[in-house]
Amino acid sequence: MNVVTTCKIRRDIREHLVTAYPEISFQFCEDITEAEPFIHEAEVLLTYGEDLQDAHIEKASNLKWIMVLSAGLDEMPFRKIEEKDILVTNVKGIHSIPMAEYVISMLLQVSRQAKTVIENERLRRWDKKVRMNEITGKTMLIAGAGAIGQEVARLAKAFRMKTIGISNSGREKEYFDEVYTNSELTTKLSEADFVVSVLPSTPETKGFFTKEHFQQMPSHAIFLNMGRGDAVHDRVMLEVMQEQLISHAILDVFEQEPLPEAHPFWGMFNVTVTPHISGVSPDYQPRGMEIFEHNLKEYRNGTNDYLNKIDPRKGY
């Protein structure tokens, strides 16, 4: 069996794989360009997914399984993958811990006026009139009630928050006090002090949040987007913040990345910009490889009890 990577894998993980599976041939490449000469031999491809194109899938005549080391799959060539009946799995769920910590840390920074405090420190300004707020006892609405959303809700419970989930099904989920369908979103926004989006990028979620949704939120609300940038169009988000419909936006994802240096978001005091890092963690690849090794065992044994099997027709 030939396994080819199209992304940089940590040295300790490479060494572990080679030692643990001496019967498997691993070709470790750091990008798709380096991997191209070996793709035609690959039975298994380890990738972050965004670099794969139809031509690569066509060339990979022996390819049976693509293991995507990310949760986002919006740039995958699924039509060609489905045509060739290739198994796809991903690492859904491994982002939940760092992304949930990101939410709490960012909400605390905004509520405790971190921007102002840091600026005052830089200026050596002793200002005890800085208005501090608490996040304890507030209401958090989370659009996307999957593994990441549930972990966010679990941490929110440590601050005695009421948690409202929004999902396709509206089914009850652990750590949520209430769960509603996407169509019921508008009816619950007026209750939310914090609105968190962890929505993936699908045809149904593009432009999910409209200006009218923000108009339904309380003026003191904080909106945080760390799912995909196209869940709310940048121009809509810009209008919302220019008109101060809500108090603050924390944005980790954007329609265009990197966010252009000239974009107004950078200079807006009521917007916090982070460069798509909410899921970054030193434990990212080790957690992803645990899923890969589980699925590798299933693949070799033919038992097919895969974790995070993806339906190419749906894209998730």
Coordinates of N, CA and C in Angstrom, one line a residue, residues 121-214:
E121 N -2.1 50.9 28.7 CA -0.8 50.5 29.2 C 0.3 51.0 28.4
R122 N 0.1 50.9 27.0 CA 1.1 51.5 26.1 C 1.4 53.0 26.4
L123 N 0.3 53.7 26.6 CA 0.4 55.1 26.8 C 0.7 55.5 28.3
R124 N 0.8 54.5 29.2 CA 1.0 54.7 30.6 C -0.1 55.6 31.2
R125 N -1.3 55.3 30.8 CA -2.5 56.0 31.2 C -3.2 55.3 32.3
W126 N -3.4 55.9 33.4 CA -4.1 55.2 34.5 C -5.6 55.7 34.5
D127 N -6.4 54.8 33.9 CA -7.8 55.2 33.7 C -8.7 54.2 34.3
K128 N -9.3 54.5 35.4 CA -10.1 53.6 36.2 C -11.6 53.7 35.7
K129 N -11.9 54.5 34.7 CA -13.2 54.6 34.2 C -13.5 53.7 33.0
V130 N -12.5 52.8 32.7 CA -12.8 51.8 31.6 C -13.9 50.9 32.1
R131 N -15.0 50.8 31.2 CA -16.2 50.1 31.6 C -16.0 48.6 31.4
M132 N -16.0 47.8 32.4 CA -15.8 46.4 32.4 C -17.2 45.7 32.4
N133 N -17.3 44.6 31.7 CA -18.6 43.8 31.7 C -18.3 42.4 32.0
E134 N -19.3 41.6 32.4 CA -19.1 40.2 32.6 C -19.8 39.4 31.5
I135 N -19.3 38.1 31.4 CA -20.0 37.2 30.5 C -20.9 36.2 31.3
T136 N -20.7 36.1 32.5 CA -21.4 35.2 33.4 C -22.9 35.5 33.4
G137 N -23.7 34.4 33.2 CA -25.2 34.6 33.3 C -25.8 35.1 32.0
K138 N -25.1 35.3 31.0 CA -25.6 35.8 29.7 C -26.2 34.6 28.9
T139 N -26.7 35.0 27.7 CA -27.3 34.0 26.8 C -26.5 33.9 25.5
M140 N -26.1 32.7 25.2 CA -25.3 32.5 24.0 C -26.1 31.7 23.0
L141 N -26.2 32.2 21.8 CA -26.8 31.4 20.7 C -25.7 31.0 19.7
I142 N -25.7 29.7 19.4 CA -24.6 29.1 18.6 C -25.2 28.5 17.4
A143 N -24.9 29.0 16.2 CA -25.3 28.5 14.9 C -24.4 27.4 14.5
G144 N -24.8 26.2 14.5 CA -24.0 25.0 14.3 C -23.8 24.3 15.6
A145 N -24.7 23.3 15.8 CA -24.7 22.6 17.0 C -24.0 21.2 17.0
G146 N -23.0 21.1 16.1 CA -22.2 19.9 16.1 C -21.2 19.8 17.2
A147 N -20.1 19.1 16.9 CA -19.1 18.8 17.9 C -18.5 20.1 18.5
I148 N -18.1 21.0 17.6 CA -17.5 22.3 18.0 C -18.5 23.1 18.8
G149 N -19.7 23.3 18.2 CA -20.8 24.0 18.9 C -21.1 23.5 20.3
Q150 N -21.1 22.1 20.4 CA -21.4 21.5 21.7 C -20.3 21.8 22.7
E151 N -19.0 21.8 22.3 CA -17.9 22.1 23.2 C -17.9 23.6 23.6
V152 N -18.3 24.5 22.7 CA -18.5 25.9 23.0 C -19.6 26.0 24.1
A153 N -20.7 25.3 23.9 CA -21.8 25.4 24.9 C -21.4 24.8 26.2
R154 N -20.5 23.7 26.2 CA -20.1 23.1 27.5 C -19.3 24.2 28.3
L155 N -18.4 24.9 27.6 CA -17.6 25.9 28.3 C -18.4 27.0 28.8
A156 N -19.4 27.4 27.9 CA -20.3 28.5 28.3 C -21.1 28.2 29.6
K157 N -21.3 26.9 29.8 CA -22.0 26.5 31.1 C -21.2 26.7 32.3
A158 N -19.8 26.8 32.2 CA -19.0 27.1 33.3 C -19.2 28.6 33.8
F159 N -19.8 29.4 32.8 CA -20.1 30.8 33.1 C -21.6 30.9 33.4
R160 N -22.3 29.8 33.6 CA -23.7 29.8 33.9 C -24.5 30.5 32.8
M161 N -24.1 30.3 31.6 CA -24.9 30.9 30.5 C -26.1 30.0 30.1
K162 N -27.1 30.7 29.6 CA -28.1 29.9 28.8 C -27.6 29.7 27.4
T163 N -27.8 28.5 26.9 CA -27.2 28.2 25.6 C -28.3 27.7 24.7
I164 N -28.4 28.4 23.5 CA -29.4 28.1 22.5 C -28.6 27.6 21.2
G165 N -29.0 26.5 20.7 CA -28.4 25.9 19.5 C -29.3 26.1 18.3
I166 N -28.6 26.3 17.2 CA -29.4 26.3 15.9 C -28.8 25.3 15.0
S167 N -29.6 24.4 14.4 CA -29.1 23.3 13.5 C -30.1 23.0 12.5
N168 N -29.8 22.2 11.5 CA -30.7 21.8 10.5 C -31.9 21.0 11.1
S169 N -31.6 20.1 12.0 CA -32.7 19.3 12.5 C -33.4 19.8 13.7
G170 N -32.8 20.7 14.5 CA -33.4 21.2 15.7 C -33.5 20.2 16.8
R171 N -32.8 19.0 16.6 CA -32.8 18.0 17.7 C -32.0 18.4 18.9
E172 N -32.4 17.9 20.1 CA -31.8 18.2 21.3 C -30.3 17.7 21.3
K173 N -29.4 18.5 21.9 CA -28.0 18.2 21.9 C -27.5 18.5 23.3
E174 N -26.5 17.7 23.8 CA -26.0 17.9 25.1 C -25.4 19.3 25.2
Y175 N -25.5 19.9 26.4 CA -25.0 21.2 26.8 C -25.8 22.4 26.2
F176 N -26.9 22.1 25.5 CA -27.8 23.2 25.0 C -29.1 23.1 25.8
D177 N -29.5 24.3 26.3 CA -30.7 24.4 27.0 C -31.9 24.3 26.0
E178 N -31.7 24.8 24.8 CA -32.7 24.8 23.7 C -32.0 24.6 22.4
V179 N -32.7 23.9 21.5 CA -32.2 23.8 20.1 C -33.3 24.0 19.1
Y180 N -33.0 24.8 18.1 CA -34.1 25.2 17.1 C -33.5 24.9 15.7
T181 N -34.4 24.9 14.8 CA -34.0 24.7 13.4 C -33.5 26.1 12.8
N182 N -32.8 26.0 11.7 CA -32.3 27.2 11.0 C -33.5 28.2 10.7
S183 N -34.6 27.7 10.4 CA -35.7 28.6 10.0 C -36.3 29.3 11.2
E184 N -35.9 28.8 12.5 CA -36.4 29.5 13.7 C -35.4 30.5 14.2
L185 N -34.3 30.7 13.5 CA -33.2 31.5 14.0 C -33.7 32.9 14.4
T186 N -34.5 33.6 13.5 CA -34.9 34.9 13.7 C -35.7 35.1 15.0
T187 N -36.4 34.1 15.4 CA -37.3 34.2 16.6 C -36.5 34.2 17.9
K188 N -35.2 33.8 17.8 CA -34.4 33.6 19.0 C -33.3 34.7 19.2
L189 N -33.0 35.4 18.1 CA -31.9 36.4 18.1 C -32.0 37.5 19.2
S190 N -33.2 37.9 19.4 CA -33.4 39.0 20.4 C -33.0 38.6 21.8
E191 N -32.9 37.3 22.1 CA -32.6 36.8 23.4 C -31.1 36.8 23.6
A192 N -30.3 36.8 22.5 CA -28.9 36.5 22.6 C -28.0 37.7 22.9
D193 N -27.2 37.5 23.9 CA -26.1 38.5 24.2 C -24.9 38.2 23.3
F194 N -24.7 36.9 23.1 CA -23.6 36.5 22.2 C -24.1 35.6 21.1
V195 N -23.7 35.8 19.9 CA -24.1 35.0 18.7 C -22.8 34.4 18.1
V196 N -22.7 33.1 18.1 CA -21.4 32.4 17.6 C -21.8 31.6 16.4
S197 N -21.1 31.8 15.3 CA -21.3 31.0 14.1 C -20.1 30.0 13.9
V198 N -20.5 28.8 13.9 CA -19.5 27.7 13.5 C -20.0 27.0 12.3
L199 N -20.7 27.7 11.5 CA -21.3 27.0 10.3 C -20.3 26.7 9.3
P200 N -20.4 25.5 8.6 CA -19.5 25.2 7.5 C -19.9 25.9 6.3
S201 N -19.2 25.8 5.2 CA -19.5 26.4 3.9 C -20.2 25.4 3.1
T202 N -21.5 25.6 2.9 CA -22.4 24.7 2.0 C -23.3 25.7 1.2
P203 N -23.9 25.2 0.2 CA -24.8 26.0 -0.5 C -25.9 26.6 0.4
E204 N -26.3 25.9 1.4 CA -27.4 26.4 2.3 C -26.9 27.4 3.3
T205 N -25.6 27.5 3.6 CA -25.1 28.4 4.6 C -24.4 29.7 4.0
K206 N -24.2 29.7 2.7 CA -23.7 30.9 2.1 C -24.6 32.1 2.3
G207 N -24.1 33.2 3.0 CA -25.0 34.3 3.3 C -26.1 34.0 4.3
F208 N -25.8 33.1 5.2 CA -26.8 32.6 6.1 C -27.3 33.8 7.0
F209 N -26.3 34.6 7.5 CA -26.7 35.7 8.3 C -26.9 37.0 7.4
T210 N -28.0 37.5 7.5 CA -28.4 38.7 6.7 C -28.4 40.0 7.6
K211 N -28.5 41.1 7.0 CA -28.5 42.4 7.8 C -29.8 42.3 8.7
E212 N -30.8 41.7 8.2 CA -32.1 41.7 9.0 C -31.8 40.9 10.3
H213 N -31.0 39.8 10.2 CA -30.7 39.1 11.4 C -30.0 39.9 12.5
F214 N -29.1 40.8 12.0 CA -28.4 41.6 13.0 C -29.3 42.7 13.6

